[in-house]
XYZ file of C-alpha atoms in Angstrom:
241
model
C 119.293 176.417 103.282
C 118.031 179.558 101.493
C 114.318 180.440 101.653
C 112.523 179.464 98.421
C 111.560 182.188 95.971
C 107.852 182.888 95.581
C 106.189 182.356 92.190
C 104.919 185.276 90.149
C 101.133 185.392 90.080
C 99.754 187.182 87.004
C 96.046 187.982 86.731
C 95.795 189.070 83.117
C 97.344 188.662 79.676
C 99.962 189.111 78.325
C 101.543 188.537 81.755
C 100.274 184.950 82.052
C 102.750 183.630 79.460
C 105.621 185.717 80.836
C 104.863 184.576 84.373
C 104.882 180.932 83.253
C 108.463 181.248 81.945
C 109.634 183.211 84.978
C 108.136 180.583 87.317
C 110.050 177.818 85.493
C 113.266 179.674 86.357
C 112.122 180.168 89.952
C 111.354 176.443 90.248
C 114.858 175.578 89.038
C 116.452 177.985 91.524
C 114.375 176.603 94.392
C 115.261 173.035 93.399
C 119.002 173.762 93.391
C 118.822 175.618 96.696
C 117.910 172.346 98.430
C 121.135 170.646 97.295
C 123.884 170.475 99.897
C 127.572 169.723 99.316
C 130.396 169.900 101.844
C 134.136 170.373 101.709
C 134.154 173.294 99.299
C 132.031 171.386 96.765
C 129.055 172.928 94.976
C 126.075 170.911 93.713
C 123.664 171.766 90.920
C 120.965 169.866 89.061
C 121.548 169.261 85.376
C 118.386 168.865 83.344
C 118.035 165.219 82.386
C 121.414 164.308 83.859
C 121.046 164.312 87.648
C 123.352 166.362 89.853
C 126.705 167.931 88.965
C 129.347 168.333 91.703
C 132.066 170.940 91.314
C 135.107 171.234 93.601
C 135.978 174.791 94.544
C 139.687 175.579 94.577
C 140.316 179.198 95.314
C 144.104 178.876 95.132
C 145.770 177.232 92.111
C 148.236 174.387 92.633
C 151.831 175.567 92.366
C 151.285 178.855 94.169
C 153.464 179.907 97.100
C 151.764 180.268 100.469
C 152.617 181.627 103.900
C 151.549 179.284 106.690
C 151.678 179.290 110.479
C 151.947 175.924 112.235
C 149.256 175.710 114.885
C 149.036 171.998 115.760
C 150.759 168.658 115.246
C 149.263 165.927 113.079
C 149.556 162.278 114.104
C 151.919 161.581 111.201
C 155.560 162.509 111.808
C 156.711 165.567 109.898
C 153.124 166.711 109.261
C 151.487 169.775 110.775
C 148.155 171.589 110.846
C 148.417 175.216 109.847
C 146.647 178.460 109.028
C 147.176 180.136 105.665
C 148.000 183.836 105.886
C 147.215 186.396 103.207
C 150.164 187.827 101.219
C 148.967 191.409 101.738
C 151.721 192.621 104.064
C 151.632 196.193 105.411
C 154.945 196.304 107.290
C 157.379 199.219 107.535
C 161.200 199.096 107.183
C 161.866 200.924 110.457
C 160.108 198.421 112.716
C 161.599 195.186 114.028
C 160.263 191.968 112.524
C 157.263 190.689 114.480
C 155.226 188.204 112.515
C 152.628 188.190 111.088
C 153.647 191.735 110.064
C 150.169 192.740 108.952
C 149.394 189.481 107.171
C 145.787 188.398 107.660
C 145.086 185.105 109.401
C 142.576 182.958 107.514
C 141.183 182.064 110.941
C 140.904 178.312 110.450
C 143.040 175.210 110.080
C 143.010 175.131 106.288
C 146.443 173.685 105.497
C 148.267 170.383 105.973
C 151.988 171.160 106.026
C 154.570 168.521 105.056
C 158.166 169.223 106.059
C 160.430 167.531 103.518
C 163.459 167.633 105.827
C 161.685 165.334 108.293
C 161.453 162.555 105.722
C 164.600 160.873 107.086
C 164.197 161.169 110.883
C 160.448 160.497 110.518
C 160.122 159.779 114.213
C 158.578 162.936 115.602
C 157.853 166.602 114.968
C 160.871 168.875 114.942
C 159.277 172.242 114.137
C 157.883 174.484 116.828
C 154.269 175.529 117.096
C 153.337 179.070 116.020
C 156.271 179.255 113.602
C 155.834 180.772 110.133
C 156.999 179.133 106.907
C 156.888 179.754 103.164
C 155.634 176.745 101.226
C 154.360 175.471 97.899
C 150.747 174.409 97.363
C 150.812 170.923 95.802
C 147.244 169.659 96.210
C 144.343 169.118 98.547
C 143.478 166.558 101.210
C 140.634 164.077 100.791
C 139.036 165.131 104.083
C 135.348 166.040 104.328
C 136.483 169.648 104.326
C 139.585 169.608 102.081
C 142.707 171.408 103.215
C 145.518 172.768 101.087
C 148.581 170.507 101.120
C 151.659 172.702 101.467
C 155.254 171.487 101.135
C 157.955 173.262 103.134
C 161.648 172.584 103.581
C 162.431 173.758 107.113
C 165.671 172.654 108.723
C 166.068 172.056 112.439
C 169.318 172.906 114.249
C 172.080 170.307 114.012
C 172.162 170.424 117.815
C 168.969 171.508 119.536
C 167.799 172.098 123.115
C 165.581 169.505 124.804
C 163.910 168.957 128.142
C 165.104 165.919 130.084
C 163.745 163.840 132.967
C 165.772 161.042 134.560
C 163.867 157.776 134.105
C 166.376 154.999 134.883
C 169.962 153.895 135.430
C 172.313 154.089 138.407
C 175.002 156.384 139.712
C 178.690 155.755 139.041
C 181.409 154.476 141.344
C 185.177 154.602 141.529
C 185.351 151.737 139.071
C 182.373 152.462 136.783
C 180.593 155.407 135.155
C 176.982 156.332 135.844
C 174.274 154.802 133.652
C 171.477 157.363 134.083
C 168.907 157.382 131.291
C 166.429 160.117 130.388
C 163.031 160.819 128.913
C 163.754 163.439 126.263
C 161.137 166.041 125.379
C 161.047 168.932 122.923
C 162.264 172.221 124.363
C 158.707 173.345 125.095
C 157.860 169.970 126.665
C 155.049 169.233 124.212
C 156.613 166.245 122.398
C 158.175 163.060 123.751
C 161.276 162.410 121.632
C 162.437 159.282 123.453
C 162.419 157.325 126.712
C 165.215 155.486 128.565
C 167.641 157.428 126.388
C 171.294 156.931 127.358
C 173.831 159.730 127.325
C 175.987 159.400 124.217
C 178.749 161.632 125.545
C 181.306 159.478 127.443
C 181.110 159.662 131.230
C 184.096 159.301 133.553
C 184.082 156.827 136.412
C 182.565 158.211 139.577
C 179.370 159.718 140.897
C 177.508 162.189 138.682
C 175.300 165.006 139.960
C 172.170 165.302 137.856
C 169.894 168.280 137.386
C 167.102 168.706 139.915
C 165.447 171.738 138.332
C 162.070 171.302 136.650
C 162.202 171.618 133.759
C 165.783 170.480 133.224
C 167.476 170.937 129.857
C 170.024 169.198 127.686
C 171.238 169.091 124.083
C 170.521 166.469 121.428
C 170.691 165.791 117.685
C 169.472 163.232 115.167
C 171.744 160.770 113.366
C 170.293 158.448 110.695
C 166.866 158.974 112.215
C 167.960 158.131 115.783
C 167.834 160.618 118.640
C 171.233 161.163 120.252
C 171.288 162.784 123.704
C 174.683 164.457 123.943
C 174.478 166.605 127.061
C 172.237 166.163 130.115
C 173.960 168.707 132.333
C 175.608 166.064 134.512
C 178.678 167.114 136.499
C 181.121 164.937 138.453
C 180.532 164.837 142.187
C 183.316 166.200 144.374
C 182.377 163.704 147.043
C 184.683 160.667 147.043
C 183.028 157.536 145.739
C 183.109 154.397 147.793
């Protein structure tokens, strides 16, 4: 809260009348300084009408924004992000290294919605610390409102994943293996599925699985369902019994 302004004390005319009017203004300023409003909202007293609340919106709806995804929201396809200034100072002779002189706003001031995750809607497909160009379409109703930014960022048709065997059995001369896997995002931060079978057909016989940690495979989405296509399994050269 700001310190209150001191009244003007006048000891002779004609300053008494002038001081009276000035002190009325000072009283109004001191009264308004005690009003608090959060979330980018300003508050001011209106004579005879209580308090007026005004929502600050520095950026008009419909404007393009540059955002950097910094965290995952609990809702699928939704991300927390920083807005970056459009004042780029890059040079044509240097290789692209974002943010290329753009200024980080320094706080999580955007909620990013990826339209291309509307169908899978099961997880988060975009990587952290990635930059995107989006459209400002509104503001959240949080205590401190954030800009709501729509983006349309595609993920690869086939993308790398981390895998960890979590079930199944090895194959035999008369049956293929049935190993299943926990599937994680490539950086290991997101669980995409558990007890996931391998969609790619296996031959009969023993299969050698990856023992490295982390181990990697390839997957894709079909109609919102995760399909694990390759887990790095290879047929064993040892005869099955």
